[in-house]
XYZ file of C-alpha atoms in Angstrom:
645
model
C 198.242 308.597 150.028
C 195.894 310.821 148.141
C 192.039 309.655 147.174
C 192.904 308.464 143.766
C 195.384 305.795 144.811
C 193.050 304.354 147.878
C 190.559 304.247 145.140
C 193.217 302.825 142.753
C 194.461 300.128 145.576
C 190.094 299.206 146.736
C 189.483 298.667 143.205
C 192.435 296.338 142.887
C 191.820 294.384 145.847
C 187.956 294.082 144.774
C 188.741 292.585 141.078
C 191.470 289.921 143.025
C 188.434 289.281 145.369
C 186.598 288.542 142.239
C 189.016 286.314 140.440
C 189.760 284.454 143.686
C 186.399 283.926 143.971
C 185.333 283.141 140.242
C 187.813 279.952 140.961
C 190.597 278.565 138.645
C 191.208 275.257 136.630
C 191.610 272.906 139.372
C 195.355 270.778 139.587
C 195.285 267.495 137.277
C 192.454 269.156 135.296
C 191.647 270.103 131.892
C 189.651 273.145 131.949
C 187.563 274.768 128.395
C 186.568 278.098 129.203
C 185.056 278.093 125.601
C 182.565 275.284 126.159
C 182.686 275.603 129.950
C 183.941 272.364 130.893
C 185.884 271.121 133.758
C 187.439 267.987 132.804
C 189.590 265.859 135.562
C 189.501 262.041 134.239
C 191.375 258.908 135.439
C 193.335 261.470 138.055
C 193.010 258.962 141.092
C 191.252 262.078 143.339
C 189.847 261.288 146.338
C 188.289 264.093 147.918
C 186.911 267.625 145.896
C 187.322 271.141 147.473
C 188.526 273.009 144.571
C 186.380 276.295 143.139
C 185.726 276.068 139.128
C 184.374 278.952 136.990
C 180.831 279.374 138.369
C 179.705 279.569 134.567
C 180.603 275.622 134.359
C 177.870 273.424 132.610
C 180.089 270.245 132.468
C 182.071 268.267 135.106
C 183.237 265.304 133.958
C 185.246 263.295 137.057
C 185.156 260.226 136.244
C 187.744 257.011 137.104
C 188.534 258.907 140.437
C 188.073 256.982 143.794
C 185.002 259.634 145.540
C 183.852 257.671 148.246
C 180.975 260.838 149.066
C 180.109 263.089 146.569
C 182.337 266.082 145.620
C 181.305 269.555 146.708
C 179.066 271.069 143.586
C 176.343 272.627 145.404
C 177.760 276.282 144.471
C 177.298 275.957 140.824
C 173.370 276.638 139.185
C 174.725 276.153 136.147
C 175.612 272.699 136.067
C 173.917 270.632 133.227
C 175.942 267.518 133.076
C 177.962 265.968 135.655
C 179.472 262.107 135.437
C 180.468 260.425 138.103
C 181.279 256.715 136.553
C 183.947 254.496 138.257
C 184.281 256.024 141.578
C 183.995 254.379 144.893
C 180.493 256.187 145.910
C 178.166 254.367 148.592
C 175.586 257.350 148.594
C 174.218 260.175 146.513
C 171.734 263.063 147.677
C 170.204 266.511 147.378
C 173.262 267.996 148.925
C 175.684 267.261 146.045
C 174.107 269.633 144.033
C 172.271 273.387 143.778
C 168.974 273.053 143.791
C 168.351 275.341 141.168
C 170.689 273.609 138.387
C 168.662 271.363 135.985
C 171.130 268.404 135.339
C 170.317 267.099 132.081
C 172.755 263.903 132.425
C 173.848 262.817 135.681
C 176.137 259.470 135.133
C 176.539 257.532 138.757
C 177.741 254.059 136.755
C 179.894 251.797 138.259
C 179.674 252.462 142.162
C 178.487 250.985 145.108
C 175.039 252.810 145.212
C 172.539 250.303 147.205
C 169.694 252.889 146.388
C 168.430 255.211 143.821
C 169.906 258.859 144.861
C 167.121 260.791 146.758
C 166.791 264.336 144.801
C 164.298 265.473 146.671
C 163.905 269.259 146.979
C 167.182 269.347 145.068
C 168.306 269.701 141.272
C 166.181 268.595 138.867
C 167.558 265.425 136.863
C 166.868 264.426 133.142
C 168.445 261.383 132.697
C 169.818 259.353 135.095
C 172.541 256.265 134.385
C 172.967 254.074 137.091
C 174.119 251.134 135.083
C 176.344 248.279 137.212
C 175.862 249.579 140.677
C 174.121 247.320 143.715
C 170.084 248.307 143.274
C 168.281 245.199 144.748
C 164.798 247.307 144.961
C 163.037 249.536 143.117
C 160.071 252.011 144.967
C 158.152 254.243 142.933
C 159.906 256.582 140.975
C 158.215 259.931 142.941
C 159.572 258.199 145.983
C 163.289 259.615 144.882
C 161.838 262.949 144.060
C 162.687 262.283 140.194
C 159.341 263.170 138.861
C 160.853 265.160 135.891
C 162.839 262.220 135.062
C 163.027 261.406 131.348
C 165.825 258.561 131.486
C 166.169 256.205 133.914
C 169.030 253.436 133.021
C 169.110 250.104 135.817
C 170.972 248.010 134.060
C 173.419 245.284 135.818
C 172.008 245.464 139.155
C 170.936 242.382 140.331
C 167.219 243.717 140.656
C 164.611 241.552 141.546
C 162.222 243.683 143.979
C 159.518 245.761 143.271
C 157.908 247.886 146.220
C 154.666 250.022 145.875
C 151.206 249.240 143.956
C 152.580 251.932 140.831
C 156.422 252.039 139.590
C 155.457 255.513 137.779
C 152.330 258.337 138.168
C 150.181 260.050 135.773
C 152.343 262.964 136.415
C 155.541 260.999 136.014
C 157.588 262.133 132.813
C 159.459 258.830 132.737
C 159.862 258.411 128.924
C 162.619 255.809 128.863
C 163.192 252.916 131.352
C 165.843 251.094 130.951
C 166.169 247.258 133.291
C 168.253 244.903 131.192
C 170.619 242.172 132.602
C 168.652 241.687 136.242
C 166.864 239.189 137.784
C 163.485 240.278 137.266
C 160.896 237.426 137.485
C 157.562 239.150 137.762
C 156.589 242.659 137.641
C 154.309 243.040 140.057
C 154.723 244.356 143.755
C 152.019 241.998 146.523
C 151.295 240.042 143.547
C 149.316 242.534 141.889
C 150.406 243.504 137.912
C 150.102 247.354 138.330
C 153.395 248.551 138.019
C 152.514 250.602 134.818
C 149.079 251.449 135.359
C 149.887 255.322 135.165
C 152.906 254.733 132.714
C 151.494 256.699 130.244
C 154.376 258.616 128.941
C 156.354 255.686 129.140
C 158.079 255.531 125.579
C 160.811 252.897 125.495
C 161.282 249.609 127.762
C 164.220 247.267 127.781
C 163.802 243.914 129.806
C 165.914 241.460 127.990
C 167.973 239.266 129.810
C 166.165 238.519 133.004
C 163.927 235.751 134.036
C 159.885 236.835 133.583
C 158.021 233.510 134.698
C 154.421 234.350 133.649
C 154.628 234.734 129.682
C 150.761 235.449 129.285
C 150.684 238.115 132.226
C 149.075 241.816 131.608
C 152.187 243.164 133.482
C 152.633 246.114 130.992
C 148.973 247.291 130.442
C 148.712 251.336 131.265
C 151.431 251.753 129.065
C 149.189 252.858 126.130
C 151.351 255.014 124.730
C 154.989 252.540 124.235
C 156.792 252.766 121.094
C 160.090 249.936 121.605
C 159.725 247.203 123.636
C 162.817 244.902 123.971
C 162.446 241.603 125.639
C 165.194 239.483 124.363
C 166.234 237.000 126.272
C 163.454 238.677 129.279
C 161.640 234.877 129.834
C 162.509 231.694 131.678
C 162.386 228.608 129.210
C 159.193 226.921 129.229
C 158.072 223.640 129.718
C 156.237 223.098 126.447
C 154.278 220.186 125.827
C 150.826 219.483 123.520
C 148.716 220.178 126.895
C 149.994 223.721 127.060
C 149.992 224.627 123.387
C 147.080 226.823 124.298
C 148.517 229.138 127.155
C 151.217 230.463 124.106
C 153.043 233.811 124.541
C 150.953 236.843 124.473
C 151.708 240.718 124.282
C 151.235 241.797 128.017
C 149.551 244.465 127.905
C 147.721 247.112 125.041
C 149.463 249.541 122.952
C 148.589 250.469 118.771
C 151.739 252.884 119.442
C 153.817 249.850 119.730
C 156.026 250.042 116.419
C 159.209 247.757 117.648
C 158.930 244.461 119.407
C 161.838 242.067 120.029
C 161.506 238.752 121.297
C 163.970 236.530 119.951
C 166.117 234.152 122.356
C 162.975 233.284 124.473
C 162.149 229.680 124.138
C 158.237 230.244 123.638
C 157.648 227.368 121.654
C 154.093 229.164 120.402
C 151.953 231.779 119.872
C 148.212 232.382 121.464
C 145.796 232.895 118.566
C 145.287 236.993 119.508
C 149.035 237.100 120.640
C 149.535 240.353 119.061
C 146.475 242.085 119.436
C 147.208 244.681 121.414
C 149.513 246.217 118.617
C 148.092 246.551 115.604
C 150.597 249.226 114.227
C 154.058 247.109 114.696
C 156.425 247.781 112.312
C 159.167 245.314 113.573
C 159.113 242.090 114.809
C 161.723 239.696 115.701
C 161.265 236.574 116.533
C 164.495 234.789 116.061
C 165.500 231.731 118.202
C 162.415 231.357 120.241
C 162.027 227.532 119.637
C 159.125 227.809 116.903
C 157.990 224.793 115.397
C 154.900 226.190 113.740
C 152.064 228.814 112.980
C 148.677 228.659 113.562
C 146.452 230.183 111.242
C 145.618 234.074 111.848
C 148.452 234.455 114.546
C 150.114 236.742 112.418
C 146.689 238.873 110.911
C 146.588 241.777 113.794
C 150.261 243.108 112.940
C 149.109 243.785 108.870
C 151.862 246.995 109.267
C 154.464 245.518 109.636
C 157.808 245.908 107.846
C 160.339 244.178 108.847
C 159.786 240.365 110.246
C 162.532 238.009 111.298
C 161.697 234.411 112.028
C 165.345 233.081 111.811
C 166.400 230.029 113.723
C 163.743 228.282 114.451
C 162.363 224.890 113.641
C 159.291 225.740 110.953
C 158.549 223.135 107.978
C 155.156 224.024 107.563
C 153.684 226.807 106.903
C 150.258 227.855 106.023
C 149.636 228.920 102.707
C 147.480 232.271 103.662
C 150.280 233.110 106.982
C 151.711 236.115 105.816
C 147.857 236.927 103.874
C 147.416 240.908 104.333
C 151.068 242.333 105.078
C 151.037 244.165 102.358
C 153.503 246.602 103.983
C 156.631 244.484 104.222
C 160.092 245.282 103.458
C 161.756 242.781 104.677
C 160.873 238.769 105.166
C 163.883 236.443 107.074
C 163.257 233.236 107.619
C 167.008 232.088 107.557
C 167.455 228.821 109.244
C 164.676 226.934 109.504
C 163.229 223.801 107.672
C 161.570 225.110 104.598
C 160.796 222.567 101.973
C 159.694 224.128 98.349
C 156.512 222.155 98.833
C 155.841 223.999 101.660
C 156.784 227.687 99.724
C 155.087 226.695 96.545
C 151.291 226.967 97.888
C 152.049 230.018 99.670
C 150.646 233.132 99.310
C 152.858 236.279 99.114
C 150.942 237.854 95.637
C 149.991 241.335 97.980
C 153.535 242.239 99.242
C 154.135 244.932 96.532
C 156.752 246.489 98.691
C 158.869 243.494 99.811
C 162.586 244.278 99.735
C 164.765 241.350 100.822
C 163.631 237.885 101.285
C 166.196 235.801 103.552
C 165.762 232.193 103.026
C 168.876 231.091 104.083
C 170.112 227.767 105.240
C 166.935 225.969 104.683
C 165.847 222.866 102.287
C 164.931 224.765 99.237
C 164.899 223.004 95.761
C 163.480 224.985 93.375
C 162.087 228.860 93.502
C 158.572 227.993 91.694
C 156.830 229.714 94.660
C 158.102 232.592 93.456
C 156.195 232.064 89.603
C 153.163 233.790 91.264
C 154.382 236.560 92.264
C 155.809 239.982 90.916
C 157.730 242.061 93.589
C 158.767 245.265 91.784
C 160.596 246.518 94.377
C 162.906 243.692 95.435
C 166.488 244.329 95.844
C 168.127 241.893 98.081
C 167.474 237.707 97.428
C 169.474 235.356 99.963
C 168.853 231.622 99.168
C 172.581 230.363 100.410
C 172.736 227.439 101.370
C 170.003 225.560 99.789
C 169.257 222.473 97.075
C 168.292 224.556 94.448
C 169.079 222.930 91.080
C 167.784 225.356 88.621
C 166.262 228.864 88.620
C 164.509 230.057 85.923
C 162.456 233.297 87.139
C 165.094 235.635 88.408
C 164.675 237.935 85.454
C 161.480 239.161 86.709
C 162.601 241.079 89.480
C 164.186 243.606 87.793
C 165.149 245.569 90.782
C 167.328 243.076 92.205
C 170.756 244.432 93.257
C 172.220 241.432 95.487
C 171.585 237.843 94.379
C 173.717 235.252 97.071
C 172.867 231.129 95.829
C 176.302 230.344 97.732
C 176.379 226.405 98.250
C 173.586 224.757 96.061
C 173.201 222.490 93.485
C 173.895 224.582 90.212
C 175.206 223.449 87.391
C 174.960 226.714 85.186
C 175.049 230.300 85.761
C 171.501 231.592 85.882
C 169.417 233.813 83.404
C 169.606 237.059 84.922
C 170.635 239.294 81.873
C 167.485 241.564 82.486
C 168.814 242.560 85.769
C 170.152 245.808 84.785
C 170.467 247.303 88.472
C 172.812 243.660 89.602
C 175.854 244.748 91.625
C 176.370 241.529 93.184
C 176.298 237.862 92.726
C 177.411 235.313 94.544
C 177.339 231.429 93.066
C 180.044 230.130 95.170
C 180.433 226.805 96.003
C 178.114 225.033 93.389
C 178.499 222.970 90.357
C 179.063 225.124 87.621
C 181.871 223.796 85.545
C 181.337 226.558 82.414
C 182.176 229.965 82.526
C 179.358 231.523 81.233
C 178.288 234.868 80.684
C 175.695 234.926 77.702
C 172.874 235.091 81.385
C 174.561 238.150 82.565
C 175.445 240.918 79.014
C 172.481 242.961 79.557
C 172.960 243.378 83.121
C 174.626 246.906 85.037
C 178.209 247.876 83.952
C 179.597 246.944 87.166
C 179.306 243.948 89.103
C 180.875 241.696 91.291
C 180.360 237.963 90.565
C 181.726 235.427 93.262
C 182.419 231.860 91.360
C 184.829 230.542 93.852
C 184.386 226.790 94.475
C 183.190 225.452 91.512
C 184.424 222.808 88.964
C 184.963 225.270 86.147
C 187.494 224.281 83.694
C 187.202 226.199 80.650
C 185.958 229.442 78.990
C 182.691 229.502 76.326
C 184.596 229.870 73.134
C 182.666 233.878 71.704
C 183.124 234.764 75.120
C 185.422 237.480 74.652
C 184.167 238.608 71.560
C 180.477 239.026 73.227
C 182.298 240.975 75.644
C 184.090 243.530 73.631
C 180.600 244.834 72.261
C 179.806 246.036 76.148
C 181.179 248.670 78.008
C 181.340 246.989 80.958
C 183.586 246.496 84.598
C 183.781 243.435 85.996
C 184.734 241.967 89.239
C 184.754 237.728 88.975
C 186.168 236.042 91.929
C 187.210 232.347 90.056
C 189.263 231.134 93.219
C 189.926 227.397 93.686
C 188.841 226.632 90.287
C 190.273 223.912 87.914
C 190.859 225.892 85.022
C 193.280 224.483 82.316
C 194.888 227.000 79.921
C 194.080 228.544 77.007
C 197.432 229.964 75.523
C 197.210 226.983 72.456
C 194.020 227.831 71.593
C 193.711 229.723 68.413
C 189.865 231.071 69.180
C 190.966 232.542 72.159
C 194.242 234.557 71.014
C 191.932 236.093 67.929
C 189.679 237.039 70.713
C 191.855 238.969 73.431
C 192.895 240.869 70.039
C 189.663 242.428 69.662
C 189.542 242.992 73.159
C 192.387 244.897 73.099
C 191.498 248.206 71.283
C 187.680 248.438 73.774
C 187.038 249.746 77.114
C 185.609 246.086 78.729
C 187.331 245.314 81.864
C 186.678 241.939 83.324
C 189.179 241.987 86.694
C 189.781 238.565 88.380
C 191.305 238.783 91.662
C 194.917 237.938 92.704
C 194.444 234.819 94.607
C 193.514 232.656 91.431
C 194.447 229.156 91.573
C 194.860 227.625 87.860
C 195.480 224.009 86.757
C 197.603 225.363 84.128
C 200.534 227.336 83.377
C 200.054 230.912 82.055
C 195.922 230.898 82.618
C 196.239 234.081 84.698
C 198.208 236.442 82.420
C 196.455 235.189 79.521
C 193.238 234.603 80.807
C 192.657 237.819 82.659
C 194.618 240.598 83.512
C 194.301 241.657 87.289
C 194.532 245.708 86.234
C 193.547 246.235 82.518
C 191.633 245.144 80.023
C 191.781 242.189 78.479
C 195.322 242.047 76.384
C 197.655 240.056 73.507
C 200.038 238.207 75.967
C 202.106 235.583 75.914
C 201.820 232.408 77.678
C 204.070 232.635 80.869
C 204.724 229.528 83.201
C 204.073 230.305 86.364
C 201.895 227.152 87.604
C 203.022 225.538 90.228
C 203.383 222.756 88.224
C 206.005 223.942 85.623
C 207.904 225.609 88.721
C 208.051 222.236 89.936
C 209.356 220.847 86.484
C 211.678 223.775 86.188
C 212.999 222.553 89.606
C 213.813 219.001 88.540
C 215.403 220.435 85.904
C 217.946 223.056 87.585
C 218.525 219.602 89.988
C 219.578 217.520 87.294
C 221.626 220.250 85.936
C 223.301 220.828 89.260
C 223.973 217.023 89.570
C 225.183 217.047 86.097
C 227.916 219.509 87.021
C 229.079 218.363 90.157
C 229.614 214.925 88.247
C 231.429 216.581 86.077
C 233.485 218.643 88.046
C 234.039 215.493 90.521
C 235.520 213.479 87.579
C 237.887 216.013 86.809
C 239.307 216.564 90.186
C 239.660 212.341 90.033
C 241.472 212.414 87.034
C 243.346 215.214 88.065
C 244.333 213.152 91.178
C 245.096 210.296 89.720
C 247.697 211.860 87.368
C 249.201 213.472 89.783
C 249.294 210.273 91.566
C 250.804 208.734 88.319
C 253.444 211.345 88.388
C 254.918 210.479 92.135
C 255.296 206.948 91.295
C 256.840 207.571 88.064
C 254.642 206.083 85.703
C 254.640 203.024 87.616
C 257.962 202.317 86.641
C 260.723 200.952 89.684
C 264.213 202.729 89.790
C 266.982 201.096 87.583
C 270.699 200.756 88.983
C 271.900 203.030 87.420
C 269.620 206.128 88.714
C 269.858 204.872 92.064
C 274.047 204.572 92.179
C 273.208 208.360 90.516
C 271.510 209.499 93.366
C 273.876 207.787 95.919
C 276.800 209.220 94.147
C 275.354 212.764 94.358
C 274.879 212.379 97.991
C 278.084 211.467 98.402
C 279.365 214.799 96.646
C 277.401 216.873 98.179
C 279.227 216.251 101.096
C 282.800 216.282 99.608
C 283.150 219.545 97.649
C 282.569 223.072 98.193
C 279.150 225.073 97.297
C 280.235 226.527 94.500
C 281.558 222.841 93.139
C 278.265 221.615 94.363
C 276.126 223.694 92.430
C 277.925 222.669 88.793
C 278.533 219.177 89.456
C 275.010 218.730 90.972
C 273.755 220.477 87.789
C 276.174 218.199 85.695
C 274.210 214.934 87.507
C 271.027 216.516 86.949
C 271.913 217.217 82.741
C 272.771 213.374 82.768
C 269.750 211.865 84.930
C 267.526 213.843 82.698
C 269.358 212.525 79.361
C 269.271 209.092 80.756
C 265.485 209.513 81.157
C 264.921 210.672 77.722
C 266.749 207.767 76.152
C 264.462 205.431 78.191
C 261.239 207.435 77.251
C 259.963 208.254 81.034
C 260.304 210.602 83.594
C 263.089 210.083 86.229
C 262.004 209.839 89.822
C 264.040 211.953 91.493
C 263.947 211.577 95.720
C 262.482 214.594 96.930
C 264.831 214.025 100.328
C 267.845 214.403 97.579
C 266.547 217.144 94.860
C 265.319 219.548 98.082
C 268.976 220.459 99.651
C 269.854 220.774 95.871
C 267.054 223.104 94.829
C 267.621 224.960 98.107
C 271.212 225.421 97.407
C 270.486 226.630 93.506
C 268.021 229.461 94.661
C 270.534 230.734 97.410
């Protein structure tokens, strides 16, 4: 062997060497060499010695059974590794190179008992250890996870809190994450320092635990939060007229705070500087949290924000200066409550140029004269289902408005909105409206849905149609469960779906009309075109229940008929067995006998003519008598058998 082929054969052996070593796609595995991923999911593995591409940034092996961590300490270039669903107890420097910089590591749904220790190991981003056995929490530095961004504890039973600070001034902790525990106090020896240093704390979730102290500085040294969510986060209180003072108060300092949510918390009330500490919120939500009332002022400190939500709750009263300087709100909900239009009509809401929706739902509403004072030039959205309201008379004001619901009040007429030229929806649903109406809506937008289910209309405004042919419009009008009668006799309404014939209107009415009459649908409206020249058709319910007698009586009628034929048919036949009714004479019966006697004496051929001789003269004798002959049908068979042979 010369030099070139031992050359030849080392370099050969070195690039196998290389490949072996580079590693292949592992058995059971999905490998992308494009985005680098190593993908081995739901595969039942239990233990990991395979070699992958050292260029992989993604293992994904999730729903395995790993009881210890899988061997990854060989790969820098790791950025995301998950974990979820396995069977692992413990988690450690070891598992992975110390240089790699794991951007998401995703340990859900083990058995840890313990944050994983990274301590001179990779560096971790964000950390999910959602569902997994953490009773205790130490500070965060403890774990060696000081470059931690995301830190997810949710499900874990955690109720302990060890060290004076959960996070340092060096800490990067930017989102912490603790719902569903059983967190009662955070504080470690009784002392509230826990986020003293937290100051790049962004983002805390807390709800569903059980916080005891609801007027506790647990959260000051967080200066710098943005979302705080603590839904469902406190015990229910014991609330009584002695302890109206020590209300709910925001635990701690922050005029970054922009999102705060504490609805399902039974806090019955408010302390007077309750929201202090924030005075650049932008959402609030206090929904279900077993509010009776308002105190004056309790909402002046949070004049930013936009979006409030004070639904389900028990508030009647209301001051008339509450909501006096939020001049930046979008949105007002107060669905579910106990409003009473004398409480609305002295309040104050002049200053909210920029209001958006108002949700007034399911409250005890009247009349919308609260709204006389005011001019809202940007609202868009007006909820008032489920009210008393009688009458509304100031809707055309808002010309902005794009969604109008009044589902389930007192109206009797369709409102005046025909200056709403943006409308797209309207929904007067279950109310009392017995007209149908449209000289409120002509000048409104080309295209709107109108929901008039549920009413007692019965009839059409006769120049209806013929307002509606001047428009160029398209029309969506829900008239279900309506008791409309028809309109096919009248003569108005035929000269009007002429003219409507030869425009572009459109006024659709959906399929699942009920009428009161036959033909109201086809002629009324047509489900796909315009409105056209038709002719009545019956397809009530009504006349398909007439029709149905009829066909009935008809069938009867023939199976009468066709039973007294078959009678009559029997009892002629009947007639003809017995003769007439008429008893054998002498002399057919000594015919008869004679023939039988004959029959026996003579040959066939004899038989034959003098049988046919007897027959000539029975047949004579019956014609001189006027009847039929009965003729035994023991006799004539042995002679009709004897003819054909």
């Amino acid at each position: 062997m010369d030099s070139k082929d031992i050359a030849a054969s080392v370099c050969f052996i070195i690039a196998l060497l290389s490949t072996t070593l580079a590693g292949t796609c592992p058995p059971k595995c999905r490998c992308e060499s494009a985005t680098a991923k190593v993908l081995c999911r739901n595969k039942n593995i239990l233990k990991w010695n395979n070699r992958i591409e050292k260029n992989t940034t993604v293992v994904d092996l999730r729903n395995n059974k790993f009881t210890t961590c899988p061997a990854l300490s060989q790969y820098k270039n790791l950025q995301t590794v998950i974990l979820s669903n396995n069977l692992l107890t413990s988690v450690n420097q070891t598992c992975f190179n110390e240089s790699a910089v794991l951007k998401h590591l995703d340990l859900s749904y083990n058995k840890l008992t313990t944050i994983p220790n990274m301590t001179g190991g990779a560096e971790v981003r964000t950390l999910n250890l959602t569902a997994n056995q953490i009773l205790e929490l130490k500070t965060i530095a403890i774990y060696g996870l000081s470059q931690l961004r995301v830190l997810i504890l949710d499900n874990n039973g955690l109720a302990i809190f060890s060290g004076e600070e959960l996070l340092q001034h060096d800490d990067r902790l930017e989102v912490l994450s603790l719902r569903n525990n059983n967190i009662k106090c955070f504080c470690s020896d009784l002392n509230a320092r826990l986020f003293s240093s937290a100051i790049s704390l962004r983002e805390l979730y807390v709800s569903n635990n059980t916080l005891v102290e609801r007027n506790s500085k647990w959260l000051i040294g967080a200066s710098n939060l943005k979302v705080l969510d603590l839904r469902a986060a406190y015990c229910s209180f014991n609330y009584s007229v002695e302890n109206a003072d020590e209300g709910w108060e925001f635990p701690g300092h922050s005029e970054s705070l922009f999102s705060l949510d504490l609805s399902q918390n039974r806090l019955h009330t408010f302390g007077l500087g309750a929201f202090s500490g924030c005075k650049n919120l932008k959402s609030v939500n206090l929904t279900n949290c077993s509010l009776a009332e308002f105190q004056p002022g309790q909402l002046e400190d949070i004049k930013k924000v936009n979006y409030l939500y004070i639904d389900h709750n028990s508030i009647s009263n209301i001051t008339p200066t509450l909501f006096f300087g939020l001049s930046e709100l979008k949105v007002l909900s107060m669905e579910q409550n106990k409003l009473h239009s004398s409480t609305l009509s002295e309040l104050y809401l002049g200053n909210m140029h920029d209001l958006e929706t108002i949700n007034f739902k399911n409250n005890n509403i009247k009349n919308l004269d609260f709204l006389d004072k005011v001019s809202f030039n940007n609202l868009s959205t007006l909820l008032l289902d489920n009210n008393q309201l009688s009458r509304i008379r100031n809707l055309n004001k808002f010309t902005s408005l794009k969604v109008v619901s009044l589902r389930n009040n007192s109206l009797n007429f369709i409102p005046n909105i025909n200056k709403l030229t943006k409308l797209e929806r309207v929904n007067l649903a279950q109310n009392n409206i017995s007209v149908l109406d449209f000289d409120n809506f002509w000048l409104t937008s080309s295209s709107v849905t109108i929901n008039l289910t549920g009413n007692k209309i019965t009839t059409v405004k006769r120049g209806l149609l013929n307002t509606l042919s001047d428009y160029q419009t398209t029309w969506s009008v829900n008239l279900m469960d309506n008791p409309l009668r028809c309109l096919c006799s009248e003569k108005w309404f035929k000269e009007e779906t002429q003219r409507l014939e030869y425009n572009s209107s459109l006024l659709r009415l959906y399929e699942n009309i009920r009428f009161d009459c036959p033909g109201a649908n086809d002629m009324f409206f047509n489900i796909s075109y315009a409105l056209e020249k038709t002719e009545c058709l019956f397809i009530h319910r009504d006349v398909l229940i007439v029709l149905g007698c009829i066909i009935l009586l008809l069938v009867c009628c023939a199976i009468l008929a066709i039973g007294m034929t078959m009678g009559k048919r029997l009892e002629r036949r009947q007639r003809t067995n017995t003769g007439g009714g008429r008893m054998q004479t002498d002399s057919e019966k000594k015919l008869a006998s004679d023939f039988n006697e004959k029959r026996t004496d003579h040959s066939p051929s004899f038989m034959v003519a003098e049988k046919d001789q007897h027959l000539k003269d029975a047949i004579s004798l019956s014609n001189l008598k006027g009847s039929m002959v009965r003729l035994d049908n023991e006799n004539l068979k042995p002679f009709f058998r004897e003819i054909y042979v």
